[in-house]
mmCIF file of C-alpha atoms and ligand atoms in Angstrom:
data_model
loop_
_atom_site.group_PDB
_atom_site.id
_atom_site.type_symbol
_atom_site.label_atom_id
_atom_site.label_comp_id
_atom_site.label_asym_id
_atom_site.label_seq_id
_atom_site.Cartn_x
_atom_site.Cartn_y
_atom_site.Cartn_z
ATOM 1 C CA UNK Y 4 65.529 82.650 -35.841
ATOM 2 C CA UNK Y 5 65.275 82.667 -31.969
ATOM 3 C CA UNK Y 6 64.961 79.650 -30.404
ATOM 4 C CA UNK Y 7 60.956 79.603 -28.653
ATOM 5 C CA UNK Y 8 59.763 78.296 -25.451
ATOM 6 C CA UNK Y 9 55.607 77.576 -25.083
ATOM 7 C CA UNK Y 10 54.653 78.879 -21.650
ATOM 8 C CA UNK Y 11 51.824 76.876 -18.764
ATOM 9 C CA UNK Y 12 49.528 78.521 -17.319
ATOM 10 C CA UNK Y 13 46.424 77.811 -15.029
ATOM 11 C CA UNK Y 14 43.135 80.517 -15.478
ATOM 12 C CA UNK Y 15 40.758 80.322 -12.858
ATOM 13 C CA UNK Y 16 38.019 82.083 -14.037
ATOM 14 C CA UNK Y 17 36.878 84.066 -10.891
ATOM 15 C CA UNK Y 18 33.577 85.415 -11.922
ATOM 16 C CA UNK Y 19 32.313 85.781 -16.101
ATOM 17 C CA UNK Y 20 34.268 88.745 -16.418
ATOM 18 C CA UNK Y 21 37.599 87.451 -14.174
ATOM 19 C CA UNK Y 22 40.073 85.350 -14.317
ATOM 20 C CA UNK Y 23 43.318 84.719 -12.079
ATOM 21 C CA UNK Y 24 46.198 83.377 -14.036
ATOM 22 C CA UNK Y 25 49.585 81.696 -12.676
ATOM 23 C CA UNK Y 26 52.542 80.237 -15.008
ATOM 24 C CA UNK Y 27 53.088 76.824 -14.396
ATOM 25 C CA UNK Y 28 56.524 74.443 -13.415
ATOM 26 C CA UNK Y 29 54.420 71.472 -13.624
ATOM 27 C CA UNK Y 30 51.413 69.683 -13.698
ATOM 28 C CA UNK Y 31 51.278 67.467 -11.239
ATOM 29 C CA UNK Y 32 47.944 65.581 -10.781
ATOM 30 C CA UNK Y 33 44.819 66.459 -13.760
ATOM 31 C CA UNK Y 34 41.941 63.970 -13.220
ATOM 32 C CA UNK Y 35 37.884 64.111 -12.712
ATOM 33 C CA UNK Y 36 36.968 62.427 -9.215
ATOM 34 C CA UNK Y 37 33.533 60.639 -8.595
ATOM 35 C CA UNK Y 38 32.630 64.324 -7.358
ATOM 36 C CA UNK Y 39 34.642 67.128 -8.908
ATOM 37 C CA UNK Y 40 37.392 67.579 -11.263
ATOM 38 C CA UNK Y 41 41.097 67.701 -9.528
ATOM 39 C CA UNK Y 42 43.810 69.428 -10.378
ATOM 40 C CA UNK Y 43 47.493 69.750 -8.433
ATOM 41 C CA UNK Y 44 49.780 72.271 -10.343
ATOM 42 C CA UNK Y 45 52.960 73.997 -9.188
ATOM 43 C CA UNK Y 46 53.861 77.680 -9.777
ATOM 44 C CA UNK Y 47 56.242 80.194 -10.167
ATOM 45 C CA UNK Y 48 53.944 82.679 -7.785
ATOM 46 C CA UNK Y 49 52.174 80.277 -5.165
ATOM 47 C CA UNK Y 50 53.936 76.894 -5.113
ATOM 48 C CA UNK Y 51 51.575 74.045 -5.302
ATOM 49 C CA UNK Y 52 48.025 74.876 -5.856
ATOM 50 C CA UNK Y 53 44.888 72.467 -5.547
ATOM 51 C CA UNK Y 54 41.771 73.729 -7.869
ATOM 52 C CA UNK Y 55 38.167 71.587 -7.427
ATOM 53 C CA UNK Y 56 36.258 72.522 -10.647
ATOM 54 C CA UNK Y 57 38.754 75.200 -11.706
ATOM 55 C CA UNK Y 58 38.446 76.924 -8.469
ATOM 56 C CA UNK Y 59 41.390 77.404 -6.323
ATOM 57 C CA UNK Y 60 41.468 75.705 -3.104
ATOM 58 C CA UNK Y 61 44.998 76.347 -1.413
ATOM 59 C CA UNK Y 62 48.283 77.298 -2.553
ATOM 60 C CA UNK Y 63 51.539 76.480 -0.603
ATOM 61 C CA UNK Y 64 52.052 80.598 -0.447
ATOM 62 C CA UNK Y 65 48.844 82.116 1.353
ATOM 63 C CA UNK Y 66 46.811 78.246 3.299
ATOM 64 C CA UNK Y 67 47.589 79.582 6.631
ATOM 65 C CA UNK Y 68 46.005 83.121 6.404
ATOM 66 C CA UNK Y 69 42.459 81.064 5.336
ATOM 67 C CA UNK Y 70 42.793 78.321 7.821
ATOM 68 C CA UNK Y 71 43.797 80.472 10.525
ATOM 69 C CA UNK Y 72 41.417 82.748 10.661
ATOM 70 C CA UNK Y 73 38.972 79.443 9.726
ATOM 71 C CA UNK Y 74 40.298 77.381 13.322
ATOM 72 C CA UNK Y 75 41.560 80.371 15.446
ATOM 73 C CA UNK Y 76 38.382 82.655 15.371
ATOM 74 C CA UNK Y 77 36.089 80.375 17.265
ATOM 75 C CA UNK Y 78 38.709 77.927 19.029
ATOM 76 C CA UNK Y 79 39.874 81.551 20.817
ATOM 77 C CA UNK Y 80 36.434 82.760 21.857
ATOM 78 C CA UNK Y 81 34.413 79.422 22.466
ATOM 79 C CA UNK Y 82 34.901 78.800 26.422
ATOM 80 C CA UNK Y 83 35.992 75.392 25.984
ATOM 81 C CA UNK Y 84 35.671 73.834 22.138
ATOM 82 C CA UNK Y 85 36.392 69.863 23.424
ATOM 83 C CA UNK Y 86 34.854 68.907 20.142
ATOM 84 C CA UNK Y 87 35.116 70.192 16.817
ATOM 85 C CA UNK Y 88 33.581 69.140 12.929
ATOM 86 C CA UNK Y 89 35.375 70.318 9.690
ATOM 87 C CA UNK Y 90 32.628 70.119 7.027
ATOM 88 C CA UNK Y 91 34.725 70.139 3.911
ATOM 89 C CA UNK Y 92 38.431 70.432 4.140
ATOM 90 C CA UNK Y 93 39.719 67.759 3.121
ATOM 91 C CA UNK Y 94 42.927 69.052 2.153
ATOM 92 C CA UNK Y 95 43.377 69.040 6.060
ATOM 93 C CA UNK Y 96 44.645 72.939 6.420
ATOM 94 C CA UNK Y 97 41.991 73.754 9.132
ATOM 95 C CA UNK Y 98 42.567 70.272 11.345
ATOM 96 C CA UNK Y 99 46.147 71.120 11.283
ATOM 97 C CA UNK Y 100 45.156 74.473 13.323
ATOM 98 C CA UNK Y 101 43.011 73.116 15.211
ATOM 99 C CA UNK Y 102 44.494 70.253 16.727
ATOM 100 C CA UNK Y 103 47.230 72.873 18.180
ATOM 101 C CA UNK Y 104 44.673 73.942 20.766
ATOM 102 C CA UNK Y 105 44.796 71.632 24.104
ATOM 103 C CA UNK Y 106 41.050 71.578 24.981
ATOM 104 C CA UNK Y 107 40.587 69.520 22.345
ATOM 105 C CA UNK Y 108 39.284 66.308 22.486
ATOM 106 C CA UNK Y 109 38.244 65.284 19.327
ATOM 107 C CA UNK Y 110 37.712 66.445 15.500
ATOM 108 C CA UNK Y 111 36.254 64.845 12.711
ATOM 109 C CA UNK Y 112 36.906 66.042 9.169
ATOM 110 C CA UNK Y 113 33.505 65.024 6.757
ATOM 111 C CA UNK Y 114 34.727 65.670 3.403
ATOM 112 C CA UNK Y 115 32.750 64.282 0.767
ATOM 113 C CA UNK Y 116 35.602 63.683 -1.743
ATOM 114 C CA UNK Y 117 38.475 60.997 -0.747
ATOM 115 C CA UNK Y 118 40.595 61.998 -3.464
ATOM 116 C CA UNK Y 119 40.752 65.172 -2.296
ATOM 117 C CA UNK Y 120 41.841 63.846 1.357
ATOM 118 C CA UNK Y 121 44.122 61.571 -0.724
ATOM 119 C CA UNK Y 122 45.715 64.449 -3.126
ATOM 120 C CA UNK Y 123 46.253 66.385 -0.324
ATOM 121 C CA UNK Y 124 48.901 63.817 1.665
ATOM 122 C CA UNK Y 125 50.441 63.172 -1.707
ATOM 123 C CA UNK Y 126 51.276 66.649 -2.850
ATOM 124 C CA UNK Y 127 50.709 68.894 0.327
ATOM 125 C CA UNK Y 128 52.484 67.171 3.290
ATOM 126 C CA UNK Y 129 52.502 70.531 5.135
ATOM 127 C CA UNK Y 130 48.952 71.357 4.934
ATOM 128 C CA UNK Y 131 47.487 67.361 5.723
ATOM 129 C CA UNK Y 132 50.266 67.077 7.857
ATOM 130 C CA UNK Y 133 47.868 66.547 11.172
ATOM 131 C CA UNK Y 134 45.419 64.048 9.409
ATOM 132 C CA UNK Y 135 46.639 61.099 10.841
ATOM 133 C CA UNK Y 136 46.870 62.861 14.408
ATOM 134 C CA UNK Y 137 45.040 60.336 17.215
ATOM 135 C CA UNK Y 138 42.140 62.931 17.353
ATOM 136 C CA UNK Y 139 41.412 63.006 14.398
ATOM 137 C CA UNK Y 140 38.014 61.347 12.741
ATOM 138 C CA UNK Y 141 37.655 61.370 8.889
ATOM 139 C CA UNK Y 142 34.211 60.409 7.446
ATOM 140 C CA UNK Y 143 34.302 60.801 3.632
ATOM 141 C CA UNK Y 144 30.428 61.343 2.891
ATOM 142 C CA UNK Y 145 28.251 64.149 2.376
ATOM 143 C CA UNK Y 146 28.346 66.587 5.757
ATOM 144 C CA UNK Y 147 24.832 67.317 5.099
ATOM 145 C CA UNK Y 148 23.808 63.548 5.957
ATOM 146 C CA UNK Y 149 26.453 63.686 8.648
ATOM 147 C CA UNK Y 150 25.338 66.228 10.248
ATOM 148 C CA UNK Y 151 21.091 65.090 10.767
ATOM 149 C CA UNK Y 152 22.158 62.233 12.918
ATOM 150 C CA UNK Y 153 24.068 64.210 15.422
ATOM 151 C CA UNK Y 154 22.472 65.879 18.216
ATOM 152 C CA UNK Y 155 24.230 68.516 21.282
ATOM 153 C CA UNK Y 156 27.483 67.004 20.080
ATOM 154 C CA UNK Y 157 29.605 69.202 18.945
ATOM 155 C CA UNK Y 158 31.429 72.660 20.456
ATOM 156 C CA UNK Y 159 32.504 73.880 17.352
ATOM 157 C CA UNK Y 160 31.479 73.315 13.595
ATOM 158 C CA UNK Y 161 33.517 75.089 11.089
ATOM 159 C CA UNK Y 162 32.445 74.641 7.653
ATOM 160 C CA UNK Y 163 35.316 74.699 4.720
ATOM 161 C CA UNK Y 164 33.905 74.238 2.168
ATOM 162 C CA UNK Y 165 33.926 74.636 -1.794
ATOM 163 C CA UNK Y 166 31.726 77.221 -3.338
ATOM 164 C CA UNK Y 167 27.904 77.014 -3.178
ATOM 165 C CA UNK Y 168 27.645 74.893 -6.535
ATOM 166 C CA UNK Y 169 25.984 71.460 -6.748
ATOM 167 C CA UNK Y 170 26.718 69.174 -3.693
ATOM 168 C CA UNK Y 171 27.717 72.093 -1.487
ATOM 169 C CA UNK Y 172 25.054 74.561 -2.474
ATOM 170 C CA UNK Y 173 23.007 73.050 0.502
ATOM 171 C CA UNK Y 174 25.902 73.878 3.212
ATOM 172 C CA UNK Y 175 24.836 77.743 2.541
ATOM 173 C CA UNK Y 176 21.317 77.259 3.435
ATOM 174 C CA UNK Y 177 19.288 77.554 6.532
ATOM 175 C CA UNK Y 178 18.001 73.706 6.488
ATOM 176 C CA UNK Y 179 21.827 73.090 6.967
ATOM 177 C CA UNK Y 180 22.458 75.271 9.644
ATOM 178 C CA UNK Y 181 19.719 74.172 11.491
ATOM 179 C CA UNK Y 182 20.937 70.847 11.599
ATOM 180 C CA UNK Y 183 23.970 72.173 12.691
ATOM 181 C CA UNK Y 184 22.648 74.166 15.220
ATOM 182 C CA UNK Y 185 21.129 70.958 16.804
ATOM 183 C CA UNK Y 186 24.258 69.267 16.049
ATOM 184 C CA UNK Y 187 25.953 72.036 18.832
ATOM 185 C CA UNK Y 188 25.923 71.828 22.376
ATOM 186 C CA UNK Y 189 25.293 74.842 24.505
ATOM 187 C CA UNK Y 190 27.554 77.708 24.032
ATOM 188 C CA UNK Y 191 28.153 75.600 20.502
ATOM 189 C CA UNK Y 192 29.613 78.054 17.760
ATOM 190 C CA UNK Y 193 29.493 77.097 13.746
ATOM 191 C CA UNK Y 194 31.823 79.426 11.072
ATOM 192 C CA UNK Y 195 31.614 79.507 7.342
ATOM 193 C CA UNK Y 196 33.345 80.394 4.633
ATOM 194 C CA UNK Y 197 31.215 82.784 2.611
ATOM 195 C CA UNK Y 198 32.995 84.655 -0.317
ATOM 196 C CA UNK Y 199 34.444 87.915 -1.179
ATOM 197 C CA UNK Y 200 31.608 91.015 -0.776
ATOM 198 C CA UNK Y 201 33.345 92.471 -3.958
ATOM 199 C CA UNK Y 202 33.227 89.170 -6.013
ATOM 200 C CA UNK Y 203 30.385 87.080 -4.579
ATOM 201 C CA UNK Y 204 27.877 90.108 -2.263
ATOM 202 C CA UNK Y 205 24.842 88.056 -2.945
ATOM 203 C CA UNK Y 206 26.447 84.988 -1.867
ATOM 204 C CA UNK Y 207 27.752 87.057 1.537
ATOM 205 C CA UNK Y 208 24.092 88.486 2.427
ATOM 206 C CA UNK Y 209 22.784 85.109 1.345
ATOM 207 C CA UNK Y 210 24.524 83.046 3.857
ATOM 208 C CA UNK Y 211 24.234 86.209 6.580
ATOM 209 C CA UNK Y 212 20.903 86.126 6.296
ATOM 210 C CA UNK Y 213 20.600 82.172 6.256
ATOM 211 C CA UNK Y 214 22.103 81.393 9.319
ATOM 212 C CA UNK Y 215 20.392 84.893 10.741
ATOM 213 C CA UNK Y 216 16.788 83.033 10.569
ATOM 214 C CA UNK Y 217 18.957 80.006 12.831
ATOM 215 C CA UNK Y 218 21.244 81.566 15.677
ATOM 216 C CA UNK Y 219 20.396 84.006 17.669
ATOM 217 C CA UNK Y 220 24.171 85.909 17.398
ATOM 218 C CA UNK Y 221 25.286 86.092 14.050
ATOM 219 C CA UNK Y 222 28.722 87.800 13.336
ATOM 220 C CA UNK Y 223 30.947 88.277 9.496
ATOM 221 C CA UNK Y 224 34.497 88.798 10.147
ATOM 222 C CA UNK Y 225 36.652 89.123 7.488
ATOM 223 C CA UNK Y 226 40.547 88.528 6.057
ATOM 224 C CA UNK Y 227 42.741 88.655 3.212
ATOM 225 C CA UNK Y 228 43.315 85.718 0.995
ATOM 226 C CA UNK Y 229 45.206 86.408 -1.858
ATOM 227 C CA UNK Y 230 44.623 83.601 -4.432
ATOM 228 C CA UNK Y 231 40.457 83.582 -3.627
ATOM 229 C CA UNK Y 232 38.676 85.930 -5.381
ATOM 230 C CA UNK Y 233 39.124 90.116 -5.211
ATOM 231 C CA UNK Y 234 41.709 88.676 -1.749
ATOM 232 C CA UNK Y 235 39.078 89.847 0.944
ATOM 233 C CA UNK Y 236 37.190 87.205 2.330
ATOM 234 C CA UNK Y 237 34.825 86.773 4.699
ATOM 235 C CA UNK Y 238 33.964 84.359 7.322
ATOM 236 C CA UNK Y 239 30.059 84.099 8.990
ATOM 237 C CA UNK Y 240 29.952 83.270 12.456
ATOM 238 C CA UNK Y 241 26.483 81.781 13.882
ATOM 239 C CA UNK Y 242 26.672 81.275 17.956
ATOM 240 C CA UNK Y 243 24.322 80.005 20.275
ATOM 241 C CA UNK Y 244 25.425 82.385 23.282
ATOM 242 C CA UNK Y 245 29.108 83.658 23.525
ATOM 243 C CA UNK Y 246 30.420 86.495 21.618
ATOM 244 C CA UNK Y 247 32.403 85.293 18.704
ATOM 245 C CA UNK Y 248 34.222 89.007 18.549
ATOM 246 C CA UNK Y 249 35.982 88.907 21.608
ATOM 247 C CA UNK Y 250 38.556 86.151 22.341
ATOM 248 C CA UNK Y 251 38.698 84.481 25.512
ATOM 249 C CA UNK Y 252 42.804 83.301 25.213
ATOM 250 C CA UNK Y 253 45.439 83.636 23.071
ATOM 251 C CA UNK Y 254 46.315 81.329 20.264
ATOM 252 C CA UNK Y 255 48.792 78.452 21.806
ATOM 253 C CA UNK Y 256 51.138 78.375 19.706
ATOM 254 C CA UNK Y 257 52.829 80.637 16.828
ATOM 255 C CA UNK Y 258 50.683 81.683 14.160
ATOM 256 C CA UNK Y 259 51.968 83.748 10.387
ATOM 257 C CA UNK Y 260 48.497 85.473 10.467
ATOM 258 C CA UNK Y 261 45.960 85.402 13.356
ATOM 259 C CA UNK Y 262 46.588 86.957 16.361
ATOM 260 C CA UNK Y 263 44.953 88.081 19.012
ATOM 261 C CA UNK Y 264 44.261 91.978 17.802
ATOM 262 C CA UNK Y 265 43.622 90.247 13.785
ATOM 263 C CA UNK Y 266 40.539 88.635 15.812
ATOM 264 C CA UNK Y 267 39.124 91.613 17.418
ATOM 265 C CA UNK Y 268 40.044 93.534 14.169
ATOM 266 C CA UNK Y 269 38.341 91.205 11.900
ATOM 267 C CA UNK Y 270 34.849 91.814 13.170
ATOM 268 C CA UNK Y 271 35.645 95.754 12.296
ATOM 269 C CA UNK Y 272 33.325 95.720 9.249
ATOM 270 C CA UNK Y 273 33.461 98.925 6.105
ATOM 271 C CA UNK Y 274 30.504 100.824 6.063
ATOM 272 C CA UNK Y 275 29.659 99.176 2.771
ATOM 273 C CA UNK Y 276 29.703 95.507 4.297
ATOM 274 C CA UNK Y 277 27.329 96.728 6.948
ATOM 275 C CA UNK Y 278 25.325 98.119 4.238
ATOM 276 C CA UNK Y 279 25.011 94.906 2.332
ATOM 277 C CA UNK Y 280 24.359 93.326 5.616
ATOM 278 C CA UNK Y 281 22.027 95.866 6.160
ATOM 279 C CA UNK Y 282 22.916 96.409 10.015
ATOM 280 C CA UNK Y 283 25.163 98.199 12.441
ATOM 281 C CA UNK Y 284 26.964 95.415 13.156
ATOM 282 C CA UNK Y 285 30.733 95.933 13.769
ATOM 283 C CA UNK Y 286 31.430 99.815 13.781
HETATM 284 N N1 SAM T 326 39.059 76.745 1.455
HETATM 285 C C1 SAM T 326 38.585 76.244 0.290
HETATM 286 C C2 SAM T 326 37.893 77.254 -0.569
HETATM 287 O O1 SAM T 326 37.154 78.105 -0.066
HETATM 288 O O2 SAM T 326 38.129 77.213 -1.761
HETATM 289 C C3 SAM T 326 37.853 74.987 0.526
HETATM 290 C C4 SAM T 326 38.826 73.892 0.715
HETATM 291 S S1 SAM T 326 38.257 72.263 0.943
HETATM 292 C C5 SAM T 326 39.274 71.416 -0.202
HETATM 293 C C6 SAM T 326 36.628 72.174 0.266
HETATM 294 C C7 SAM T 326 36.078 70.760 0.346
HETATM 295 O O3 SAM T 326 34.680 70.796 0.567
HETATM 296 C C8 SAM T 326 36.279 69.909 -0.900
HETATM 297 O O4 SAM T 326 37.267 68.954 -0.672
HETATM 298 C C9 SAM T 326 34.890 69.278 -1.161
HETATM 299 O O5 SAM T 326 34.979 67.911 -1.499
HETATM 300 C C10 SAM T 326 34.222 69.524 0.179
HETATM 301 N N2 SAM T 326 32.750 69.527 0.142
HETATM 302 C C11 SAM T 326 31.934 70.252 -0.658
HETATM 303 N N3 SAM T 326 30.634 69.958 -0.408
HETATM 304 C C12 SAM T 326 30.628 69.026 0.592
HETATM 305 C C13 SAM T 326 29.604 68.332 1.299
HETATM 306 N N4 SAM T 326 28.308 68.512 1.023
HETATM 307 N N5 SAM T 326 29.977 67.452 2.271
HETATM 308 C C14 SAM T 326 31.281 67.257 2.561
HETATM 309 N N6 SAM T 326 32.292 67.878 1.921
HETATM 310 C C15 SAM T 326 31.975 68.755 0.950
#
């Protein structure tokens, strides 16, 4: 008889009816945090991958596309984005970028979940690898608390977040954006992460339509993301004045994804996101 080998493999089950699976080299971290349950794997396909409640975060292969698009989009087009708030992130994939522009002045990363922050410098040196950068802030608590006591603070919220379940439901909702919109200075700019329109349309529309009743401009742009569900994902802008479409300087430094045409591109929506939007927005 042959000799047999058992094969690893991590499902994340997309939606009810998908699941993405990837064959394992090792687990390396499997443990339930005061918040969410954390797991660190590597793979064959994406290198190290971080799920939060079986839902992929980041993998080695395909961070930068997300947290690109997530810095670059409104650190390009904001006149001059001094200060910035990461709601979320705590794997520290969207400080890195930002903290390569030079008008910054400071960022603070609220991320409810120190293990996360903590799992992230362990296994993912190349993502965190800006965390301890001298303009950096972290606050681990709940963003939506963090963000009531601030007031014409901030430049430039971007909100990375996990999906809209439990304590990050509220970060999708118009209460939350309103704080955040107070939170903003003039000319202040906030993006989201807000699902696939393939996987997640409600959730898309929802947060659209959210921030809609908030900012006066309200934008979706959109990217590709392999490992996230159905790999297009889209990103919801809510400004308080410029135009989040049209970048105002190029990136500073080298970037694997975003670039200068990607931004203008990005806001380019299909007919059938516009419909779901139910606008003309981005023909
Ligand atoms: N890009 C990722 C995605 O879409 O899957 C998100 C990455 S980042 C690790 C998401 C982070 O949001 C998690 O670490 C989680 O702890 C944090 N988070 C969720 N709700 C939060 C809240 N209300 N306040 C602060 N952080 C929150």
């Amino acid at each position: 008889m042959e000799k047999r080998t058992a094969d690893l493999w991590v499902t994340e089950y997309q939606t009810g009816n998908m699941r993405l699976g990837l064959r394992l080299k090792e687990i390396l971290c499997n443990k339930q945090t005061p918040y969410q349950h954390l797991l660190v794997v590597d793979t064959f396909e994406y290198g190290k991958v971080m799920l939060l409640d079986g839902a992929i975060q980041i993998t080695e292969k395909d961070e930068f596309t997300y947290h690109e698009m997530m810095a670059h989009v409104l650190m390009c087009s904001h006149p001059n984005p001094q200060r910035v708030l990461v709601v979320g992130g705590g794997d520290g994939g969207t400080v890195r970028e930002v903290v390569k522009h030079p008008s910054l002045e400071k960022v603070f990363l609220v991320d409810i979940d120190e293990e996360v922050i903590n799992a992230s410098r362990k296994y993912f040196p190349s993502v965190s690898s800006e965390l301890d950068n001298e303009k950096v802030e972290i606050k681990p608590m709940d963003a939506i608390k963090f963000i009531k006591k601030m007031r014409d603070y901030f430049d430039v919220v971007i909100v990375d977040s996990t999906d809209p379940v439990d304590f990050a439901a509220g970060l999708f909702k118009s209460d939350f954006y309103m704080d955040v919109f107070n939170a903003l200075r003039d000319n202040g700019m906030m993006i989201a992460q807000t699902e696939s329109p393939f996987a997640e349309a409600d959730i898309v529309k929802g947060a659209y339509d959210e921030m809609s009743k908030v900012f006066p401009i309200v934008k979706l742009c959109w990217g590709a993301m392999p490992t996230y569900p159905t790999g297009m994902w889209t990103y919801t802008v809510g400004s308080k004045g410029p135009d989040p479409s049209k970048p105002l300087r190029d990136v500073p430094v080298e970037t694997r994804y975003y670039s200068r045409s990607i931004h203008e591109a990005s806001f380019v929506l299909p007919r059938f996101v516009r419909e779901l939007l139910s606008e003309e927005e981005g023909k």
